[in-house]
Tab-separated table of C-alpha atoms in Angstrom:
chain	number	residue	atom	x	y	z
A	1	UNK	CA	8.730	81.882	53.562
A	2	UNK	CA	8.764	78.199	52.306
A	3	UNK	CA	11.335	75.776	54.231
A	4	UNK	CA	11.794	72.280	54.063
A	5	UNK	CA	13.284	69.757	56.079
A	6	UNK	CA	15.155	66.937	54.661
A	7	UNK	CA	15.542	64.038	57.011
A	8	UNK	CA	19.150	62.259	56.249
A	9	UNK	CA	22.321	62.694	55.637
A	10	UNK	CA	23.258	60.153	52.246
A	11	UNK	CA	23.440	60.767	48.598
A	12	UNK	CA	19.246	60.633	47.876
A	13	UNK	CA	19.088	63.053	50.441
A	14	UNK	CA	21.749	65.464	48.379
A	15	UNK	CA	19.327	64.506	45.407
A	16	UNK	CA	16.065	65.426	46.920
A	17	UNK	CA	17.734	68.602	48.689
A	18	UNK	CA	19.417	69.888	45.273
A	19	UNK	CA	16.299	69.431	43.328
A	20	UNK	CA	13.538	70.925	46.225
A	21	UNK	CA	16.212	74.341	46.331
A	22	UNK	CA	15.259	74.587	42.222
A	23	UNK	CA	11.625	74.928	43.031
A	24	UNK	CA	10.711	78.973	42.713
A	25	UNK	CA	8.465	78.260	46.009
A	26	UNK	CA	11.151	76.929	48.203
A	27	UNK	CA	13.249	79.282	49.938
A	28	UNK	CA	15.219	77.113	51.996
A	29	UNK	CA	16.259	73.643	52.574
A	30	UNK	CA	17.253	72.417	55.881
A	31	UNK	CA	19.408	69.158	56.069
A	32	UNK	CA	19.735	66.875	58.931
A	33	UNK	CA	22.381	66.294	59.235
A	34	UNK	CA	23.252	66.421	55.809
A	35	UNK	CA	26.511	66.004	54.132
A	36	UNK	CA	29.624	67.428	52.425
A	37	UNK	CA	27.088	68.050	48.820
A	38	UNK	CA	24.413	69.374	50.710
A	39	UNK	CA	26.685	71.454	53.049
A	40	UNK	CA	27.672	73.529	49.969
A	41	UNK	CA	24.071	73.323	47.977
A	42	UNK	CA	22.609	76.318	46.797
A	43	UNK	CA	19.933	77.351	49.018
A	44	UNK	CA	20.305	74.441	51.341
A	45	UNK	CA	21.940	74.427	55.062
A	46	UNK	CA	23.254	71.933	57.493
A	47	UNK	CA	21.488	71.146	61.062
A	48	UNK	CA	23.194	68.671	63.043
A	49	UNK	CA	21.315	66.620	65.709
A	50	UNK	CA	22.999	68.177	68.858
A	51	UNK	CA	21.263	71.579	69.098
A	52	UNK	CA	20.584	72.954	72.869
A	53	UNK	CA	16.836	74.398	72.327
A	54	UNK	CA	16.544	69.983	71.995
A	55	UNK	CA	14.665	69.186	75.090
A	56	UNK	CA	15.619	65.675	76.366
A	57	UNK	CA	13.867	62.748	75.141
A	58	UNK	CA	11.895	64.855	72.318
A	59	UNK	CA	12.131	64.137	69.067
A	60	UNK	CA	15.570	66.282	67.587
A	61	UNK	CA	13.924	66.719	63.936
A	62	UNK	CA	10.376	67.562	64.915
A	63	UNK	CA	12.508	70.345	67.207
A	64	UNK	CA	14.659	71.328	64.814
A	65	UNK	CA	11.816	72.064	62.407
A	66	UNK	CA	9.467	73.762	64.929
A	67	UNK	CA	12.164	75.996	65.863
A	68	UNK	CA	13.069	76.793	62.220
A	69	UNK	CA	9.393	77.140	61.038
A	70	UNK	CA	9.327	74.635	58.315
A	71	UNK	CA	6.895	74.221	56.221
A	72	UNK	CA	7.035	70.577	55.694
A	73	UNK	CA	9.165	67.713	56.179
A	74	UNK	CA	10.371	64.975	53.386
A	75	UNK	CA	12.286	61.902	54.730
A	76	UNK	CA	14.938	60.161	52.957
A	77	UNK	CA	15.650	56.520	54.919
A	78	UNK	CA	14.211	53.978	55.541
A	79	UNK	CA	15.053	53.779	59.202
A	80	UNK	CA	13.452	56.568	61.025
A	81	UNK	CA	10.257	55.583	59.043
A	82	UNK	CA	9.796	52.291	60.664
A	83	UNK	CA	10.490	54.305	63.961
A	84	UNK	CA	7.521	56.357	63.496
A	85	UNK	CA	9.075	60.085	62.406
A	86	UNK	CA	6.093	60.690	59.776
A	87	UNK	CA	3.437	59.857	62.653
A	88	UNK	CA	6.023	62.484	65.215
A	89	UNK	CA	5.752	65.041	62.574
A	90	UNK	CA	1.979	64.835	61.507
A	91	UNK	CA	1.045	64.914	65.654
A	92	UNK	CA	3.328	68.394	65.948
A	93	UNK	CA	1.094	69.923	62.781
A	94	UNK	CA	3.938	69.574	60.217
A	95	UNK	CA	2.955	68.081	56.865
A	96	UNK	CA	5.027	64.852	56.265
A	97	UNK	CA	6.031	63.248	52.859
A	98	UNK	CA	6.561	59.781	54.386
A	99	UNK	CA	4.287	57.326	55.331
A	100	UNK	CA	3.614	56.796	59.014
A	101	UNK	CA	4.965	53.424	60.514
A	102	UNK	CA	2.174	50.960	60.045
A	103	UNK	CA	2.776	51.639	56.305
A	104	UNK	CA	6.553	51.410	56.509
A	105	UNK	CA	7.124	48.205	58.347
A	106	UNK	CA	6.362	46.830	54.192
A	107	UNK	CA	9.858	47.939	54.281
A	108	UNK	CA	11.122	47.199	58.566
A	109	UNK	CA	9.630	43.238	57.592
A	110	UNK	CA	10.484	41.003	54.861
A	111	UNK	CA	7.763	38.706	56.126
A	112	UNK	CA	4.679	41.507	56.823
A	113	UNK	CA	5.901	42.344	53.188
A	114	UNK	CA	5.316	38.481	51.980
A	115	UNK	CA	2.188	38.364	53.902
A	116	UNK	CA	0.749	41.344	52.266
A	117	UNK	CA	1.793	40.332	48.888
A	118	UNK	CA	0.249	36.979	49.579
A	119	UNK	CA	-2.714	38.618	51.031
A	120	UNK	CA	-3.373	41.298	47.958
A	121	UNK	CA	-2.065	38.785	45.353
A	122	UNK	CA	1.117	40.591	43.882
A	123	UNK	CA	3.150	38.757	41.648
A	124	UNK	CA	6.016	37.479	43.733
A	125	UNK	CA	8.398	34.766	44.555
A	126	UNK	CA	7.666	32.138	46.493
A	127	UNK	CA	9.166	32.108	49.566
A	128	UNK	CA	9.041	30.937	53.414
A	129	UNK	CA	9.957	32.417	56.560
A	130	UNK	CA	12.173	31.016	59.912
A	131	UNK	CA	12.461	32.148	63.176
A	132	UNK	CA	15.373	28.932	63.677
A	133	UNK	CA	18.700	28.143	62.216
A	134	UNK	CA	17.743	24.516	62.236
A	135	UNK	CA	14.594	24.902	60.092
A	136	UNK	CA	16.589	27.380	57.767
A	137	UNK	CA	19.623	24.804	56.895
A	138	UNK	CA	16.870	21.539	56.942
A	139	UNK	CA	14.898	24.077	54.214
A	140	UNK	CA	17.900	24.527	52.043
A	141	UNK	CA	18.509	21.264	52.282
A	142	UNK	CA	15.300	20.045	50.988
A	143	UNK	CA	15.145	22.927	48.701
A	144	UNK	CA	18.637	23.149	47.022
A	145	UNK	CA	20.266	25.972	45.545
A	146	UNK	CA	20.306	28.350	43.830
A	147	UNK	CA	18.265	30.423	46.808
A	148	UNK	CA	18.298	33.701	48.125
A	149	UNK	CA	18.674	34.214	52.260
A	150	UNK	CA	17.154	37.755	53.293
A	151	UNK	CA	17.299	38.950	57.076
A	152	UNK	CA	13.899	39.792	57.647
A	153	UNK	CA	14.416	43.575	59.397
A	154	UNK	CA	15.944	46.730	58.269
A	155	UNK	CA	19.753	45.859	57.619
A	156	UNK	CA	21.565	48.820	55.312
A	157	UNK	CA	21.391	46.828	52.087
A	158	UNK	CA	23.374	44.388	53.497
A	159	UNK	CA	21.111	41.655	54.562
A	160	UNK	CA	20.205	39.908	51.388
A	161	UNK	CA	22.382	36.899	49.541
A	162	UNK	CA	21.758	35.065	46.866
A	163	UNK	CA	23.561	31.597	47.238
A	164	UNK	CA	24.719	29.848	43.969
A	165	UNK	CA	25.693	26.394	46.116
A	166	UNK	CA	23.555	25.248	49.119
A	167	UNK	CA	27.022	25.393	50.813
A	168	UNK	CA	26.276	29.568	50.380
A	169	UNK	CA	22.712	29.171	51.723
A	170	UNK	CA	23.737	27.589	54.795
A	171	UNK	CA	27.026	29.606	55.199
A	172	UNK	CA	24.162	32.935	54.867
A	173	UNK	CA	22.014	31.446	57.284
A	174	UNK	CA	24.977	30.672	59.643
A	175	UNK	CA	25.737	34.006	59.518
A	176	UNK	CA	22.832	36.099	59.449
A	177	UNK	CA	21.339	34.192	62.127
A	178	UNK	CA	23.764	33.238	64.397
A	179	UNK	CA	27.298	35.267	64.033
A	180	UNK	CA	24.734	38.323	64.363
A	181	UNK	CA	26.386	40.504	61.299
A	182	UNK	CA	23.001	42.115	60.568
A	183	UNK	CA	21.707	41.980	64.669
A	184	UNK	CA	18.538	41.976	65.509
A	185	UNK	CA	17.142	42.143	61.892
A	186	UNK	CA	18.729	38.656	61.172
A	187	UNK	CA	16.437	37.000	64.178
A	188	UNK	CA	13.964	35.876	61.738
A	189	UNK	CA	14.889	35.034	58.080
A	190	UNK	CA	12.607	34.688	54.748
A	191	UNK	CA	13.965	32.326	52.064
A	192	UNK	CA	12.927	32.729	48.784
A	193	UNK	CA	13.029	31.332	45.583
A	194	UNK	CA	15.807	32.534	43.020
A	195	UNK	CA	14.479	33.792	39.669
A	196	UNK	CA	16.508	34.713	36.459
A	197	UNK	CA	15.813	37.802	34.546
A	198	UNK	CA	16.673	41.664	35.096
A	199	UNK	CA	16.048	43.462	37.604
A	200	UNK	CA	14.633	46.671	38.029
A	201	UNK	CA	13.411	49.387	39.829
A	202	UNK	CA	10.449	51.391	39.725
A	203	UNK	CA	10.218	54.562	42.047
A	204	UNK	CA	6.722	55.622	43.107
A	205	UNK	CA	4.603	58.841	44.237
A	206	UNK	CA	2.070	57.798	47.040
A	207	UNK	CA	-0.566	59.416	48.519
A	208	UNK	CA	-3.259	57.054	50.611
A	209	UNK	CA	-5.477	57.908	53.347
A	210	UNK	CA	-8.930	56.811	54.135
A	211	UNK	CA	-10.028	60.189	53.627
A	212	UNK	CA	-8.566	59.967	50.180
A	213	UNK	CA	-9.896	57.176	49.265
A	214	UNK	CA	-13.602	58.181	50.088
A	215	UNK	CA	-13.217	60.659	47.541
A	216	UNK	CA	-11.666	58.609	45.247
A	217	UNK	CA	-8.091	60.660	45.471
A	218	UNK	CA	-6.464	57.633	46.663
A	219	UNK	CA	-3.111	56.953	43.825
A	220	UNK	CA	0.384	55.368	43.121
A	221	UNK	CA	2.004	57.339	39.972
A	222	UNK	CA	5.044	55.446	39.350
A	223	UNK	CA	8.028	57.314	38.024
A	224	UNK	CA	10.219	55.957	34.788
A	225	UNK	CA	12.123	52.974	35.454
A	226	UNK	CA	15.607	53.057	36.633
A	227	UNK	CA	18.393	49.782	37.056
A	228	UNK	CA	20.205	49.891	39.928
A	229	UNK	CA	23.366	47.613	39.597
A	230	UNK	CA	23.652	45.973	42.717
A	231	UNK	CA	27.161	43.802	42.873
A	232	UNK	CA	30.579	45.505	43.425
A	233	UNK	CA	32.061	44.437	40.437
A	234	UNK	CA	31.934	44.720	36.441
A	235	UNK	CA	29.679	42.280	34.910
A	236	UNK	CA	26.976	41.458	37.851
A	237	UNK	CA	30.039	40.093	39.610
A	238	UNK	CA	30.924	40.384	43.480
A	239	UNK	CA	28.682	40.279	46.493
A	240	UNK	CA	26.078	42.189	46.688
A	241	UNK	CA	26.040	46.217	47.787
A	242	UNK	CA	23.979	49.177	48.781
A	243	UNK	CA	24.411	50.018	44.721
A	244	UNK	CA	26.959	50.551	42.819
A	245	UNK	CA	25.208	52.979	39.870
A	246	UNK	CA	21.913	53.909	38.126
A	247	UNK	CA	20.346	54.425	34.773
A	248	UNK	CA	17.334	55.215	33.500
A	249	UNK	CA	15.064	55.364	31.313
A	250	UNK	CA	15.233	51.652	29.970
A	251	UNK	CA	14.750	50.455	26.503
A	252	UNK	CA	14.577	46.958	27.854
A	253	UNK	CA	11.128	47.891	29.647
A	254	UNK	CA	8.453	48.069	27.161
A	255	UNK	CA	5.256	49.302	27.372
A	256	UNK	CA	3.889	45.992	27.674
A	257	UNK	CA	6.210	44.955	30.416
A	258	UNK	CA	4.662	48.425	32.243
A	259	UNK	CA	1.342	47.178	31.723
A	260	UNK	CA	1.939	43.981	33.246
A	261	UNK	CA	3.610	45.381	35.854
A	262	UNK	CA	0.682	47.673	36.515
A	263	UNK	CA	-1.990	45.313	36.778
A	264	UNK	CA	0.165	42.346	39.038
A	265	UNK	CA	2.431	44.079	41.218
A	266	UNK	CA	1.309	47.974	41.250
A	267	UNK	CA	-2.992	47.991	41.611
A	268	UNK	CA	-2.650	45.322	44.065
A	269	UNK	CA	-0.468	47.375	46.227
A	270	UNK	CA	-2.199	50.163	46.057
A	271	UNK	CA	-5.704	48.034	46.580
A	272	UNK	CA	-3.752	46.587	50.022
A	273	UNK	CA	-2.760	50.137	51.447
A	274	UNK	CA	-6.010	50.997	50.957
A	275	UNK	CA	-7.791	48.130	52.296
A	276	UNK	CA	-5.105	47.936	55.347
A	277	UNK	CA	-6.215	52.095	56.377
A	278	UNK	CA	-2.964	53.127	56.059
A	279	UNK	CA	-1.726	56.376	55.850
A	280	UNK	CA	0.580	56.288	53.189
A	281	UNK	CA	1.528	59.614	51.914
A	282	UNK	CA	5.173	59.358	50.552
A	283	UNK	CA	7.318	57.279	48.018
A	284	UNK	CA	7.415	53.313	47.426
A	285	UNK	CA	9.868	51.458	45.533
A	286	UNK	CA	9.433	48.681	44.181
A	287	UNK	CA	12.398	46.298	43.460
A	288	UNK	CA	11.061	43.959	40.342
A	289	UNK	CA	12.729	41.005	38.206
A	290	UNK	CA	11.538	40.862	34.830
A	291	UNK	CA	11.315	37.013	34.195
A	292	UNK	CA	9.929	34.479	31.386
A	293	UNK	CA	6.594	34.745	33.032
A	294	UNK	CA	6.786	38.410	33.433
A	295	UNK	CA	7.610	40.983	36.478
A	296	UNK	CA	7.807	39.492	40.241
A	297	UNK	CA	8.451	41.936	43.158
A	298	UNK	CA	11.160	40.991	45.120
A	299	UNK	CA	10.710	43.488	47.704
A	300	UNK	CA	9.221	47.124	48.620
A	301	UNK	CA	11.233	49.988	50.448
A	302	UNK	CA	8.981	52.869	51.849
A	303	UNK	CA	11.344	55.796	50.399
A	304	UNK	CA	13.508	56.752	47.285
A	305	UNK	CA	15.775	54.432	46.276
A	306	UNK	CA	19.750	55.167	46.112
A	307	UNK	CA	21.433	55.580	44.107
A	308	UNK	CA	17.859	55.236	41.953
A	309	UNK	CA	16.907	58.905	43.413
A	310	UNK	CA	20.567	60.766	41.887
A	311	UNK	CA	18.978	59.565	38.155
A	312	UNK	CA	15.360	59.690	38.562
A	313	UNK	CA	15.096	62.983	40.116
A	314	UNK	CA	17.099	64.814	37.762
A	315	UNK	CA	14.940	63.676	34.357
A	316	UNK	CA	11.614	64.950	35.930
A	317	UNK	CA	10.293	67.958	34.240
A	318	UNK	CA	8.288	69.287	36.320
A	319	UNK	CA	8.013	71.032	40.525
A	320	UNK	CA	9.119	68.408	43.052
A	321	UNK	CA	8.272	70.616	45.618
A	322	UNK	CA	4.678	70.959	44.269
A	323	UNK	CA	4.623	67.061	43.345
A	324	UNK	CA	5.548	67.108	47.165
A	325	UNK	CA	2.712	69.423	47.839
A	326	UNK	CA	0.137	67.415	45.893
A	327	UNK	CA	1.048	64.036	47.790
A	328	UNK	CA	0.280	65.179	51.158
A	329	UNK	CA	-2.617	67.163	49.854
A	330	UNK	CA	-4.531	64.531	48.016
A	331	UNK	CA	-4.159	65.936	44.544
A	332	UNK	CA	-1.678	63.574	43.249
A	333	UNK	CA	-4.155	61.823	40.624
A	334	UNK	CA	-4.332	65.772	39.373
A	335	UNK	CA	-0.446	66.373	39.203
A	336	UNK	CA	1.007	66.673	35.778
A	337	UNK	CA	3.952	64.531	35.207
A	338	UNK	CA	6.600	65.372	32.662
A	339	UNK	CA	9.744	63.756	31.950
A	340	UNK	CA	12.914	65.104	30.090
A	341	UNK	CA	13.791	63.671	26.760
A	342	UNK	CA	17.110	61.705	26.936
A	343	UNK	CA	19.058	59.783	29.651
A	344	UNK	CA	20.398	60.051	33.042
A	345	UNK	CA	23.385	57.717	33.818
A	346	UNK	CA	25.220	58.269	37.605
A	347	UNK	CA	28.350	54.960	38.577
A	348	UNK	CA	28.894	55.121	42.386
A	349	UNK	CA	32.430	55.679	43.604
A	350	UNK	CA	33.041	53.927	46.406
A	351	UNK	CA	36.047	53.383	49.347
A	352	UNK	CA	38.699	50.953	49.495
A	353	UNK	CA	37.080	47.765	50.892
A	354	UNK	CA	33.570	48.031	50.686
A	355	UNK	CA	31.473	46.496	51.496
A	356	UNK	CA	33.395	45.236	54.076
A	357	UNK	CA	35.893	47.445	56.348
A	358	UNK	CA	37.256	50.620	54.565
A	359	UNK	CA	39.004	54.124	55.949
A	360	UNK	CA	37.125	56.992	56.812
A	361	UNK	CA	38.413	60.634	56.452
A	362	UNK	CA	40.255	60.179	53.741
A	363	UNK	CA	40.584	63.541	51.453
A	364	UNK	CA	38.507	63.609	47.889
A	365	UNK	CA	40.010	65.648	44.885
A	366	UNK	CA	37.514	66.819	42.372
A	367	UNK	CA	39.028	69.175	39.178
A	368	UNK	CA	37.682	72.189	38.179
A	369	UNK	CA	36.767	70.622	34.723
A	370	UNK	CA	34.332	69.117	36.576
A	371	UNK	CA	32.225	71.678	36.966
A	372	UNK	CA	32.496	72.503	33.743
A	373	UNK	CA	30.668	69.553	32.335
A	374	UNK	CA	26.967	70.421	30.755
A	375	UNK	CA	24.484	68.548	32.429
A	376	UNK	CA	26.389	66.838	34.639
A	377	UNK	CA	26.080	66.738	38.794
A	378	UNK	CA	28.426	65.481	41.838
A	379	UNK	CA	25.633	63.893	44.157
A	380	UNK	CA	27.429	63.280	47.731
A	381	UNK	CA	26.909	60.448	50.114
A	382	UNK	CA	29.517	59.551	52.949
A	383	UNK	CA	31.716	62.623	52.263
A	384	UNK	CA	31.828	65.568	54.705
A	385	UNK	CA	33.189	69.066	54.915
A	386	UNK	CA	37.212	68.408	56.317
A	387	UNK	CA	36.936	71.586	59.145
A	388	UNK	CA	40.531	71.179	59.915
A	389	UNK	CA	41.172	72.408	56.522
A	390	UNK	CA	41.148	75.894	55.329
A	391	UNK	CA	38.727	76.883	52.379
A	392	UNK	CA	39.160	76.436	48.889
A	393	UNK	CA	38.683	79.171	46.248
A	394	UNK	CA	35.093	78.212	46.063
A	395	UNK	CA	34.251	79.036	49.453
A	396	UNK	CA	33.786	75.336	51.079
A	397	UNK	CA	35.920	73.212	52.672
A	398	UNK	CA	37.131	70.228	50.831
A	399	UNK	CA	35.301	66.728	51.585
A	400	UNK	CA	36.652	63.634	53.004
A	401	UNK	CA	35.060	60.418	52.636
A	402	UNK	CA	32.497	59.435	55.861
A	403	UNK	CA	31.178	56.230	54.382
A	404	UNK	CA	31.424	53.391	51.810
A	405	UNK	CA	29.450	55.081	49.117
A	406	UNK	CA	31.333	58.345	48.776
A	407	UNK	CA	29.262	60.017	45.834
A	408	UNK	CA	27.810	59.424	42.169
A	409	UNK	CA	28.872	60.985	39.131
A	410	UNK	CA	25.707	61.889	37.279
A	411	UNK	CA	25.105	62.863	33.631
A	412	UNK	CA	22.247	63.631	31.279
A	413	UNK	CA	21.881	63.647	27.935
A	414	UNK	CA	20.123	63.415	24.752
A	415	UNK	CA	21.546	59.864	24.057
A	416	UNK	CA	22.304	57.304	26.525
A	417	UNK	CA	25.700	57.086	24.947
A	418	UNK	CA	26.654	60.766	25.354
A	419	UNK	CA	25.100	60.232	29.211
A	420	UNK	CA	27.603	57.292	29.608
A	421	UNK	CA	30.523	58.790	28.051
A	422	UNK	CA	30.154	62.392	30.402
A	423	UNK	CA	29.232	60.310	33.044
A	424	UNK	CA	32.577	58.666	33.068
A	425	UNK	CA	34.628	62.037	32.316
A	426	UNK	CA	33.010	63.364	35.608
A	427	UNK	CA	34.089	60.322	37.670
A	428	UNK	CA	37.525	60.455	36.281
A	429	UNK	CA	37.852	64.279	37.257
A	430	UNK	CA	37.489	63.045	40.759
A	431	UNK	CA	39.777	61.146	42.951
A	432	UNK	CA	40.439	59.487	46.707
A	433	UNK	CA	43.305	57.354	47.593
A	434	UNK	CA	41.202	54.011	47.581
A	435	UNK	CA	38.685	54.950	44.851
A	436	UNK	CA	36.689	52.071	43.091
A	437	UNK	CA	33.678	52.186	40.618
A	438	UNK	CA	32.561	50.068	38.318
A	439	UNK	CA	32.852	50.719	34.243
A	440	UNK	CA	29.961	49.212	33.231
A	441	UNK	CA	27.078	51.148	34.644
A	442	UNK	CA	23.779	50.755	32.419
A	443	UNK	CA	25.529	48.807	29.571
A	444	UNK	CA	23.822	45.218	28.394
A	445	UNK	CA	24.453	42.627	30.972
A	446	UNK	CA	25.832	44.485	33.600
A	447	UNK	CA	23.167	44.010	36.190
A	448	UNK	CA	21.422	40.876	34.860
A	449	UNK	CA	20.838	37.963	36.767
A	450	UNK	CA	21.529	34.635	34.833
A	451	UNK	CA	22.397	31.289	35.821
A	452	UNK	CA	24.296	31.210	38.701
């Protein structure tokens, strides 16, 4: 019997669990913790943390998954891979798509990132890094605006601004750095230069070892392109969030810009986890501007990106289970990728306030014509199962909200314009008290960064 343990509880995690329980060799999916979507999954079931076979002090996941027999492990964020729960899981004898924490500090450190991109030459911004407020503010100064402030640890998506007015910059650096809003990943800060272009993301299979790479099975396969849209509001307006929507593929990103992107941001990645001995057997994302003078990485993450995953994941035609398989085994360069024809477009609904302060526990409504939509998916991310509440004809208890991303509202289809249009129709089949998305998910413009 084939289990798997998901590690996380947001709406990639739904993603990943939804599409590992359509693999014929997976017989079960165990979430932890989970959420409301993957509560009620089909072939999926929620663990939560606070199990009494949990000795003290061990690691709950690697004992939840020893005492369920799992088969192998696949970790959503970003967090408990800088902590070191690939290396927990490899050292109990359960396979692990994730890399081990030398590998995912690219992710834990802005400034290891910039050092390794300066080391293995990948196209990037310029940038410098400060470990005082003084030097920060006396560096904008000199500098001007615009400029983009980044905590340099792990901070939820939160810890990056791009200042229009060097009054922003310092007002960032104030406040990253000395109000403590991001706390301990704001003690050191990278400042970078600000480029103009589009952004994108590009999703990634890895699987390095040394092992691997002595018999040449060493690979990144990157996955189609996908545009996250990052600012709350319509029109690349607002500050900035965890992501407000995804689309992909992208018609802007030609087959030249892939190439490009190949041979100055992706082969010299690969070439540094290689050449650092890393044990890198997982996903990378790589967050890219497409400028004048081509793509510049702006950053890496060590996982799936969200709300990236909730489009990506549902155009690939092919086993993610086995894809899984043939990371950790060293087969990846033999995997056979296939993609769906069409497009996959998913606008994040999010609660009342975000990204600042916003009510928890508040009840969602989603119609039954919801379900009826071809081709179209709920993904959940802070909503949970409301226990108090008895349940509904379909056998689950209805969801209230548990975060500031609630859920996306995905939809594929043939033409990007039928994707859109369904997209929408799901979202509007679904209501909170507080509700906000935006309307412009994946149209021209709407996540473009011009002239600020």
């Amino acid at each position: 019997m084939v289990k798997v343990i998901v590690v996380g509880s947001g709406g990639r995690e739904h993603t990943i669990a939804w599409k590992l329980a359509k693999s014929s060799s997976v017989d079960e999916v165990i979430c932890v913790p989970g959420n409301g979507g993957t509560a009620n999954e089909n072939k999926c079931r929620n663990i939560d943390l606070k199990q009494d076979y949990i000795p003290e002090g061990a690691n709950p996941y690697v004992e939840i998954a020893k005492h369920e027999g799992v088969t192998f492990a696949v970790i959503g964020p970003e967090d408990p891979l800088a902590a070191g729960i690939a290396d927990a899981f490899w050292n109990a004898n359960i396979p692990c798509v994730g890399p081990k924490s030398a590998g995912a500090q690219l992710e834990a450190s802005k400034d290891l990132a910039k050092e390794f991109m300066a080391k293995y030459n990948v196209a990037c911004p310029a940038s410098k890094t400060f470990t005082d407020e003084k030097s920060a503010h006396d560096y904008i100064d000199q500098h001007g605006a615009p400029i983009v402030i980044k905590a340099d640890g792990l901070a939820a998506g939160k810890g990056v601004v791009v200042a229009a007015t060097a009054a922003q910059a310092h007002e960032a650096v104030t406040d990253i750095m000395v109000s403590g809003r991001v706390g301990s990943a704001g003690n050191k800060l990278v400042i970078e230069d600000y480029l103009e272009g589009v952004e994108i993301s590009i999703l990634a299979a890895v699987s390095v070892t040394p092992d691997f790479t002595k018999n040449g099975q060493s690979t990144i396969v990157p996955f189609t392109p996908a545009r996250d849209h990052k600012r709350l509001c319509d029109g690349a307006k607002g500050p900035n969030t965890g992501g407000m929507g995804a689309v992909t593929p992208l018609d802007d990103v030609t087959p030249e810009i892939m190439a490009q992107f190949n041979s100055d941001i992706l082969e010299p990645t690969l070439k540094g986890l290689i050449a650092e001995g890393f044990d890198y057997r997982g996903f990378i994302f790589f967050g890219v501007m497409i400028t004048k003078d081509g793509p510049k990485l702006l950053e890496y993450n060590v996982r799936l990106g969200d709300p990236e995953t909730q489009v990506v994941l549902p155009m690939m035609d092919f086993d993610f289970a086995e894809m899984c398989k043939a990371i950790m085994d060293g087969k990846l360069k033999d995997f056979n990728f296939a993609w769906k024809k069409g497009y996959a477009v998913a606008p994040v609904a999010v609660s009342g306030g975000y990204p600042n302060a916003y009510k928890k526990g508040v009840p969602i409504s989603i119609n039954k014509a919801a379900a009826e939509l071809k081709n179209c998916k709920i993904f959940i991310a802070g909503a949970i199962e409301d226990r108090r509440t008895k349940v509904s004809d379909d056998k689950s208890h209805p969801l209230i909200t548990s975060g500031g991303r609630v859920l996306a509202a995905c939809s594929q289809a043939p033409t990007f314009e039928e994707a859109w249009n369904n997209a929408y129709t799901l979202m509007k089949n679904i209501s909170f008290d507080g509700m906000f998305y935006r309307k412009d998910i994946g149209l021209p413009g709407a996540a473009e960064s011009g002239k600020l």
